[in-house]
PDB file of C-alpha atoms in Angstrom:
ATOM      1  CA  SER V   1      -8.288 107.901  29.544  1.00 50.00           C
ATOM      2  CA  GLN V   2      -5.815 105.153  30.393  1.00 53.00           C
ATOM      3  CA  SER V   3      -8.088 102.552  28.801  1.00 53.00           C
ATOM      4  CA  ALA V   4      -8.474 104.742  25.714  1.00 59.00           C
ATOM      5  CA  ILE V   5      -4.704 105.104  25.440  1.00 59.00           C
ATOM      6  CA  GLY V   6      -4.303 101.341  25.879  1.00 55.00           C
ATOM      7  CA  LEU V   7      -6.893 100.674  23.163  1.00 56.00           C
ATOM      8  CA  PHE V   8      -5.156 103.138  20.826  1.00 58.00           C
ATOM      9  CA  VAL V   9      -1.738 101.585  21.416  1.00 59.00           C
ATOM     10  CA  THR V  10      -2.931  98.021  20.892  1.00 58.00           C
ATOM     11  CA  LEU V  11      -4.810  98.952  17.705  1.00 60.00           C
ATOM     12  CA  ILE V  12      -1.769 100.739  16.297  1.00 62.00           C
ATOM     13  CA  SER V  13       0.437  97.802  17.291  1.00 59.00           C
ATOM     14  CA  GLY V  14      -1.904  95.337  15.594  1.00 57.00           C
ATOM     15  CA  VAL V  15      -1.950  97.341  12.369  1.00 60.00           C
ATOM     16  CA  LEU V  16       1.829  97.801  12.369  1.00 59.00           C
ATOM     17  CA  THR V  17       2.355  94.103  12.977  1.00 57.00           C
ATOM     18  CA  ARG V  18       0.236  93.294   9.945  1.00 57.00           C
ATOM     19  CA  GLU V  19       1.434  96.014   7.579  1.00 56.00           C
ATOM     20  CA  VAL V  20       5.067  96.609   8.571  1.00 57.00           C
ATOM     21  CA  ALA V  21       5.807  93.257  10.218  1.00 54.00           C
ATOM     22  CA  PRO V  22       8.830  94.413  12.227  1.00 53.00           C
ATOM     23  CA  PHE V  23      10.910  91.655  13.790  1.00 51.00           C
ATOM     24  CA  VAL V  24       8.550  88.977  12.450  1.00 54.00           C
ATOM     25  CA  GLU V  25       9.961  85.593  11.522  1.00 56.00           C
ATOM     26  CA  PRO V  26       8.642  84.420   8.128  1.00 54.00           C
ATOM     27  CA  GLY V  27       5.844  81.910   8.645  1.00 55.00           C
ATOM     28  CA  MET V  28       4.924  83.302  12.064  1.00 57.00           C
ATOM     29  CA  GLU V  29       2.894  86.304  10.844  1.00 60.00           C
ATOM     30  CA  SER V  30      -0.448  84.864  11.941  1.00 62.00           C
ATOM     31  CA  VAL V  31       0.893  84.288  15.471  1.00 62.00           C
ATOM     32  CA  ASN V  32       2.093  87.875  15.811  1.00 64.00           C
ATOM     33  CA  GLN V  33      -1.129  89.299  14.426  1.00 65.00           C
ATOM     34  CA  SER V  34      -3.404  87.122  16.557  1.00 66.00           C
ATOM     35  CA  CYS V  35      -1.429  87.963  19.717  1.00 66.00           C
ATOM     36  CA  GLY V  36      -1.756  91.650  18.892  1.00 65.00           C
ATOM     37  CA  TRP V  37      -5.505  91.439  18.422  1.00 66.00           C
ATOM     38  CA  LEU V  38      -5.793  89.366  21.602  1.00 67.00           C
ATOM     39  CA  SER V  39      -4.168  92.266  23.472  1.00 70.00           C
ATOM     40  CA  THR V  40      -6.706  94.604  21.871  1.00 69.00           C
ATOM     41  CA  LEU V  41      -9.534  92.326  22.966  1.00 71.00           C
ATOM     42  CA  ALA V  42      -8.187  92.323  26.513  1.00 70.00           C
ATOM     43  CA  VAL V  43      -8.216  96.139  26.578  1.00 69.00           C
ATOM     44  CA  VAL V  44     -11.777  96.153  25.221  1.00 72.00           C
ATOM     45  CA  ALA V  45     -12.761  93.778  28.035  1.00 71.00           C
ATOM     46  CA  LEU V  46     -11.245  96.177  30.575  1.00 70.00           C
ATOM     47  CA  ILE V  47     -13.236  99.053  29.066  1.00 70.00           C
ATOM     48  CA  PHE V  48     -16.448  97.059  29.357  1.00 72.00           C
ATOM     49  CA  GLY V  49     -15.512  96.357  32.967  1.00 68.00           C
ATOM     50  CA  LEU V  50     -15.264 100.094  33.590  1.00 67.00           C
ATOM     51  CA  LEU V  51     -18.582 100.690  31.870  1.00 68.00           C
ATOM     52  CA  ASN V  52     -20.212  98.223  34.249  1.00 67.00           C
ATOM     53  CA  ARG V  53     -19.464 100.662  37.055  1.00 67.00           C
ATOM     54  CA  LEU V  54     -21.556 103.358  35.343  1.00 65.00           C
ATOM     55  CA  GLY V  55     -24.764 101.464  35.927  1.00 64.00           C
ATOM     56  CA  PRO V  56     -26.984  98.654  34.629  1.00 67.00           C
ATOM     57  CA  ALA V  57     -27.522 100.435  31.317  1.00 63.00           C
ATOM     58  CA  TYR V  58     -23.874  99.896  30.414  1.00 60.00           C
ATOM     59  CA  SER V  59     -23.408  96.496  31.995  1.00 65.00           C
ATOM     60  CA  VAL V  60     -21.994  93.588  30.005  1.00 65.00           C
ATOM     61  CA  ASP V  61     -22.144  89.984  31.104  1.00 69.00           C
ATOM     62  CA  ASP V  62     -18.761  89.168  32.665  1.00 68.00           C
ATOM     63  CA  SER V  63     -19.114  85.503  31.770  1.00 75.00           C
ATOM     64  CA  ALA V  64     -19.551  86.417  28.098  1.00 73.00           C
ATOM     65  CA  LEU V  65     -16.391  88.521  28.184  1.00 68.00           C
ATOM     66  CA  SER V  66     -14.492  85.728  29.916  1.00 73.00           C
ATOM     67  CA  ALA V  67     -15.733  83.210  27.365  1.00 78.00           C
ATOM     68  CA  ALA V  68     -14.658  85.483  24.498  1.00 75.00           C
ATOM     69  CA  LEU V  69     -11.188  85.942  25.975  1.00 70.00           C
ATOM     70  CA  CYS V  70     -10.804  82.201  26.598  1.00 77.00           C
ATOM     71  CA  ALA V  71     -11.936  81.390  23.048  1.00 79.00           C
ATOM     72  CA  ALA V  72      -9.514  83.958  21.634  1.00 73.00           C
ATOM     73  CA  SER V  73      -6.676  82.513  23.718  1.00 72.00           C
ATOM     74  CA  VAL V  74      -7.432  78.990  22.485  1.00 76.00           C
ATOM     75  CA  LEU V  75      -7.471  80.317  18.929  1.00 74.00           C
ATOM     76  CA  VAL V  76      -4.077  81.938  19.427  1.00 69.00           C
ATOM     77  CA  VAL V  77      -2.661  78.662  20.764  1.00 70.00           C
ATOM     78  CA  GLY V  78      -3.966  76.960  17.610  1.00 72.00           C
ATOM     79  CA  PHE V  79      -2.304  79.610  15.455  1.00 66.00           C
ATOM     80  CA  ILE V  80       0.960  79.086  17.311  1.00 64.00           C
ATOM     81  CA  ALA V  81       0.872  75.317  16.788  1.00 66.00           C
ATOM     82  CA  HIS V  82      -0.041  75.652  13.118  1.00 66.00           C
ATOM     83  CA  SER V  83       2.468  78.398  12.367  1.00 63.00           C
ATOM     84  CA  THR V  84       5.276  76.657  14.194  1.00 59.00           C
ATOM     85  CA  ASP V  85       4.666  73.514  12.138  1.00 61.00           C
ATOM     86  CA  ARG V  86       4.419  75.603   8.979  1.00 64.00           C
ATOM     87  CA  ALA V  87       7.733  77.251   9.801  1.00 61.00           C
ATOM     88  CA  ARG V  88       9.294  73.814  10.269  1.00 68.00           C
ATOM     89  CA  ARG V  89       7.836  72.601   6.970  1.00 70.00           C
ATOM     90  CA  SER V  90       9.143  75.728   5.273  1.00 73.00           C
ATOM     91  CA  ARG V  91      12.638  75.118   6.636  1.00 78.00           C
ATOM     92  CA  ASP V  92      12.486  71.482   5.568  1.00 80.00           C
ATOM     93  CA  ALA V  93      11.346  72.516   2.087  1.00 82.00           C
ATOM     94  CA  ASP V  94      14.220  74.990   1.822  1.00 85.00           C
ATOM     95  CA  MET V  95      16.687  72.303   2.897  1.00 89.00           C
ATOM     96  CA  LEU V  96      15.308  69.849   0.329  1.00 88.00           C
ATOM     97  CA  LYS V  97      15.426  72.511  -2.376  1.00 90.00           C
ATOM     98  CA  THR V  98      19.055  73.252  -1.556  1.00 92.00           C
ATOM     99  CA  PHE V  99      19.882  69.542  -1.529  1.00 91.00           C
ATOM    100  CA  PHE V 100      18.241  68.861  -4.897  1.00 91.00           C
ATOM    101  CA  GLU V 101      19.867  71.924  -6.452  1.00 91.00           C
ATOM    102  CA  ALA V 102      23.260  70.674  -5.283  1.00 92.00           C
ATOM    103  CA  LEU V 103      22.437  67.185  -6.563  1.00 90.00           C
ATOM    104  CA  GLU V 104      21.335  68.565  -9.932  1.00 92.00           C
ATOM    105  CA  THR V 105      24.557  70.545 -10.213  1.00 92.00           C
ATOM    106  CA  GLN V 106      26.572  67.442  -9.341  1.00 91.00           C
ATOM    107  CA  ASP V 107      24.676  65.411 -11.955  1.00 92.00           C
ATOM    108  CA  LYS V 108      25.451  68.023 -14.614  1.00 93.00           C
ATOM    109  CA  ASP V 109      29.114  68.026 -13.628  1.00 92.00           C
ATOM    110  CA  ASP V 110      29.207  64.209 -13.731  1.00 93.00           C
ATOM    111  CA  LYS V 111      27.533  64.136 -17.154  1.00 93.00           C
ATOM    112  CA  ARG V 112      29.984  66.703 -18.472  1.00 93.00           C
ATOM    113  CA  GLY V 113      32.874  64.607 -17.158  1.00 93.00           C
ATOM    114  CA  PHE V 114      31.485  61.405 -18.703  1.00 92.00           C
ATOM    115  CA  ASP V 115      30.859  63.148 -22.026  1.00 94.00           C
ATOM    116  CA  ASP V 116      34.417  64.482 -22.092  1.00 94.00           C
ATOM    117  CA  ALA V 117      35.865  61.053 -21.254  1.00 93.00           C
ATOM    118  CA  TYR V 118      33.708  59.347 -23.894  1.00 92.00           C
ATOM    119  CA  ALA V 119      34.759  61.904 -26.505  1.00 94.00           C
ATOM    120  CA  LYS V 120      38.405  61.068 -25.798  1.00 94.00           C
ATOM    121  CA  TYR V 121      37.719  57.333 -26.244  1.00 93.00           C
ATOM    122  CA  VAL V 122      35.989  58.034 -29.552  1.00 94.00           C
ATOM    123  CA  ALA V 123      38.899  60.177 -30.694  1.00 94.00           C
ATOM    124  CA  LYS V 124      41.383  57.367 -29.907  1.00 94.00           C
ATOM    125  CA  ALA V 125      39.250  54.598 -31.480  1.00 93.00           C
ATOM    126  CA  SER V 126      39.625  53.323 -35.010  1.00 92.00           C
ATOM    127  CA  LYS V 127      37.336  54.591 -37.733  1.00 92.00           C
ATOM    128  CA  GLY V 128      33.825  53.169 -37.446  1.00 94.00           C
ATOM    129  CA  ALA V 129      34.397  51.780 -33.940  1.00 95.00           C
ATOM    130  CA  GLU V 130      31.674  53.925 -32.352  1.00 95.00           C
ATOM    131  CA  ALA V 131      29.071  52.965 -34.954  1.00 95.00           C
ATOM    132  CA  ARG V 132      29.927  49.285 -34.489  1.00 95.00           C
ATOM    133  CA  LEU V 133      29.587  49.576 -30.706  1.00 95.00           C
ATOM    134  CA  LEU V 134      26.241  51.378 -30.917  1.00 95.00           C
ATOM    135  CA  GLY V 135      24.970  48.785 -33.378  1.00 95.00           C
ATOM    136  CA  LYS V 136      25.922  45.922 -31.059  1.00 94.00           C
ATOM    137  CA  LEU V 137      24.314  47.663 -28.080  1.00 94.00           C
ATOM    138  CA  ALA V 138      21.096  48.141 -30.064  1.00 95.00           C
ATOM    139  CA  GLU V 139      21.128  44.445 -30.948  1.00 94.00           C
ATOM    140  CA  LEU V 140      21.638  43.507 -27.302  1.00 93.00           C
ATOM    141  CA  ALA V 141      18.745  45.747 -26.255  1.00 92.00           C
ATOM    142  CA  GLU V 142      16.546  44.151 -28.908  1.00 91.00           C
ATOM    143  CA  ARG V 143      17.302  40.674 -27.611  1.00 89.00           C
ATOM    144  CA  THR V 144      16.608  41.611 -24.001  1.00 86.00           C
ATOM    145  CA  PRO V 145      13.347  39.991 -22.809  1.00 81.00           C
ATOM    146  CA  LYS V 146      10.479  42.447 -22.543  1.00 83.00           C
ATOM    147  CA  THR V 147       8.730  40.379 -19.876  1.00 83.00           C
ATOM    148  CA  PRO V 148       9.881  40.496 -16.219  1.00 83.00           C
ATOM    149  CA  VAL V 149      12.846  38.230 -15.478  1.00 86.00           C
ATOM    150  CA  ARG V 150      12.451  36.105 -12.346  1.00 90.00           C
ATOM    151  CA  GLN V 151      14.513  33.827 -10.200  1.00 92.00           C
ATOM    152  CA  PRO V 152      13.646  30.099 -10.301  1.00 91.00           C
ATOM    153  CA  ASP V 153      10.882  28.918  -7.985  1.00 89.00           C
ATOM    154  CA  GLU V 154      13.330  27.664  -5.370  1.00 92.00           C
ATOM    155  CA  LEU V 155      14.678  31.220  -4.983  1.00 91.00           C
ATOM    156  CA  LYS V 156      11.442  33.123  -4.457  1.00 90.00           C
ATOM    157  CA  THR V 157      12.070  34.084  -0.834  1.00 93.00           C
ATOM    158  CA  VAL V 158      14.539  36.552   0.649  1.00 94.00           C
ATOM    159  CA  GLU V 159      16.133  33.849   2.775  1.00 94.00           C
ATOM    160  CA  ALA V 160      16.679  31.584  -0.237  1.00 94.00           C
ATOM    161  CA  LEU V 161      18.191  34.417  -2.265  1.00 95.00           C
ATOM    162  CA  VAL V 162      20.598  35.335   0.518  1.00 94.00           C
ATOM    163  CA  ALA V 163      21.683  31.709   0.945  1.00 95.00           C
ATOM    164  CA  ALA V 164      22.225  31.192  -2.795  1.00 95.00           C
ATOM    165  CA  SER V 165      24.080  34.496  -3.138  1.00 94.00           C
ATOM    166  CA  ASN V 166      26.502  33.580  -0.380  1.00 94.00           C
ATOM    167  CA  GLU V 167      27.010  30.079  -1.775  1.00 94.00           C
ATOM    168  CA  TYR V 168      27.700  31.083  -5.392  1.00 94.00           C
ATOM    169  CA  ASN V 169      29.267  34.514  -4.822  1.00 95.00           C
ATOM    170  CA  ASP V 170      32.842  33.466  -5.651  1.00 95.00           C
ATOM    171  CA  THR V 171      31.775  31.373  -8.652  1.00 95.00           C
ATOM    172  CA  VAL V 172      29.756  34.178 -10.221  1.00 95.00           C
ATOM    173  CA  HIS V 173      32.493  36.757  -9.762  1.00 95.00           C
ATOM    174  CA  GLU V 174      35.158  34.461 -11.140  1.00 95.00           C
ATOM    175  CA  THR V 175      33.056  33.775 -14.246  1.00 94.00           C
ATOM    176  CA  LEU V 176      32.434  37.486 -14.817  1.00 94.00           C
ATOM    177  CA  ARG V 177      36.080  38.334 -14.162  1.00 95.00           C
ATOM    178  CA  ARG V 178      37.294  35.905 -16.846  1.00 94.00           C
ATOM    179  CA  MET V 179      34.865  37.346 -19.419  1.00 92.00           C
ATOM    180  CA  VAL V 180      35.717  40.972 -18.653  1.00 94.00           C
ATOM    181  CA  GLU V 181      39.477  40.453 -18.602  1.00 94.00           C
ATOM    182  CA  ALA V 182      39.344  38.390 -21.808  1.00 93.00           C
ATOM    183  CA  CYS V 183      37.917  41.497 -23.500  1.00 92.00           C
ATOM    184  CA  GLY V 184      40.650  43.724 -22.099  1.00 92.00           C
ATOM    185  CA  GLY V 185      38.683  45.175 -19.199  1.00 93.00           C
ATOM    186  CA  GLU V 186      39.073  45.446 -15.440  1.00 95.00           C
ATOM    187  CA  TYR V 187      36.636  43.646 -13.153  1.00 95.00           C
ATOM    188  CA  HIS V 188      35.561  44.965  -9.742  1.00 95.00           C
ATOM    189  CA  ALA V 189      33.444  42.641  -7.600  1.00 95.00           C
ATOM    190  CA  GLY V 190      30.724  44.085  -5.406  1.00 92.00           C
ATOM    191  CA  PRO V 191      29.397  42.674  -2.115  1.00 92.00           C
ATOM    192  CA  PRO V 192      26.288  40.455  -2.044  1.00 93.00           C
ATOM    193  CA  LYS V 193      23.037  42.329  -1.484  1.00 93.00           C
ATOM    194  CA  LEU V 194      21.891  42.045   2.125  1.00 93.00           C
ATOM    195  CA  GLY V 195      18.575  40.461   3.031  1.00 93.00           C
ATOM    196  CA  ALA V 196      17.138  43.740   4.310  1.00 93.00           C
ATOM    197  CA  ARG V 197      18.008  45.460   1.022  1.00 94.00           C
ATOM    198  CA  ILE V 198      16.517  42.606  -1.014  1.00 94.00           C
ATOM    199  CA  LYS V 199      13.254  42.891   0.916  1.00 94.00           C
ATOM    200  CA  GLN V 200      13.247  46.666   0.595  1.00 93.00           C
ATOM    201  CA  LYS V 201      13.712  46.478  -3.169  1.00 93.00           C
ATOM    202  CA  ALA V 202      11.110  43.729  -3.533  1.00 92.00           C
ATOM    203  CA  ASP V 203       8.548  45.774  -1.591  1.00 93.00           C
ATOM    204  CA  ALA V 204       9.336  49.064  -3.357  1.00 92.00           C
ATOM    205  CA  ASP V 205       9.664  47.821  -6.955  1.00 92.00           C
ATOM    206  CA  TYR V 206       7.950  44.454  -7.262  1.00 92.00           C
ATOM    207  CA  ASN V 207       5.001  44.466  -4.829  1.00 91.00           C
ATOM    208  CA  GLY V 208       6.850  42.171  -2.449  1.00 91.00           C
ATOM    209  CA  ASP V 209       7.840  39.599  -5.103  1.00 92.00           C
ATOM    210  CA  ALA V 210      11.418  38.749  -4.105  1.00 92.00           C
ATOM    211  CA  SER V 211      11.850  36.460  -7.115  1.00 93.00           C
ATOM    212  CA  GLN V 212      12.104  39.553  -9.353  1.00 93.00           C
ATOM    213  CA  VAL V 213      15.196  40.803  -7.526  1.00 93.00           C
ATOM    214  CA  ILE V 214      17.885  39.465  -9.866  1.00 92.00           C
ATOM    215  CA  ASP V 215      20.900  41.586  -8.919  1.00 92.00           C
ATOM    216  CA  THR V 216      21.768  40.090  -5.545  1.00 93.00           C
ATOM    217  CA  LEU V 217      25.314  39.628  -6.864  1.00 93.00           C
ATOM    218  CA  ARG V 218      26.896  42.609  -8.598  1.00 91.00           C
ATOM    219  CA  GLY V 219      30.147  43.548 -10.279  1.00 94.00           C
ATOM    220  CA  SER V 220      31.495  46.210 -12.638  1.00 94.00           C
ATOM    221  CA  GLY V 221      33.501  45.799 -15.804  1.00 94.00           C
ATOM    222  CA  MET V 222      35.634  48.793 -16.826  1.00 94.00           C
ATOM    223  CA  TYR V 223      36.860  49.127 -20.426  1.00 94.00           C
ATOM    224  CA  HIS V 224      39.313  51.730 -21.633  1.00 92.00           C
ATOM    225  CA  SER V 225      38.621  51.463 -25.338  1.00 94.00           C
ATOM    226  CA  LEU V 226      35.556  51.250 -27.561  1.00 95.00           C
ATOM    227  CA  GLU V 227      36.960  48.114 -29.127  1.00 94.00           C
ATOM    228  CA  GLY V 228      37.219  46.336 -25.769  1.00 94.00           C
ATOM    229  CA  TYR V 229      33.691  47.350 -24.826  1.00 94.00           C
ATOM    230  CA  THR V 230      32.437  46.114 -28.200  1.00 95.00           C
ATOM    231  CA  ARG V 231      34.107  42.726 -27.659  1.00 94.00           C
ATOM    232  CA  ALA V 232      32.333  42.439 -24.289  1.00 94.00           C
ATOM    233  CA  VAL V 233      28.941  43.154 -25.876  1.00 94.00           C
ATOM    234  CA  GLU V 234      29.682  40.627 -28.629  1.00 93.00           C
ATOM    235  CA  ALA V 235      30.485  38.062 -25.923  1.00 92.00           C
ATOM    236  CA  LEU V 236      27.072  38.661 -24.371  1.00 90.00           C
ATOM    237  CA  LEU V 237      25.495  38.261 -27.812  1.00 91.00           C
ATOM    238  CA  GLY V 238      27.421  35.050 -28.389  1.00 87.00           C
ATOM    239  CA  ASP V 239      29.242  36.492 -31.415  1.00 72.00           C
ATOM    240  CA  SER V 240      32.665  35.606 -30.104  1.00 61.00           C
TER     241      SER V 240
END
């Protein structure tokens, strides 16, 4: 009777675990269910052990029962390992989803801010200034080489690029500063790109070809009017 009660309880527990899933962490359902059925199997093994006492007609090979219990235990351990990893992957996926949602929201806010600022510049500009600027930008895009731009042969290694960047850093920034300020803008120099970053970009974007990394020196020109920005584009086109 005790074995029958034990079998009944474990069966009910197994069904409840599957159907109701009380106190079950998402992603760990298979672990809970397999542990429940393992308990049921253990009770069944005890019942067979009792039957063995009734005589040879009811005997069951003990080694077979032991093997079945061992196999079930190994299976449960596998479920635990798999489910634990799945739970971790699920948490990581949720974190990434939250991160990208926040990033998308930030991008929308940034775009809205840029659109509002640009609209104010357009409103303050003279008539036809926006069309002139867009026309000059289209011309600049048309003149831009469609083939990959590369460094000269003597600058095809990361070490050579780093050395040249450090040597000509001040000269490049001074040249850019004069052009930007001549068009009414503000120039902000950036630091030289480090060797590790040059290699990383070459490997990720250019199949390891460091000669295609052409932005080892960077700076930003800020213009507070469409007319000033247009003059800068015209300077790049050689129109002024």
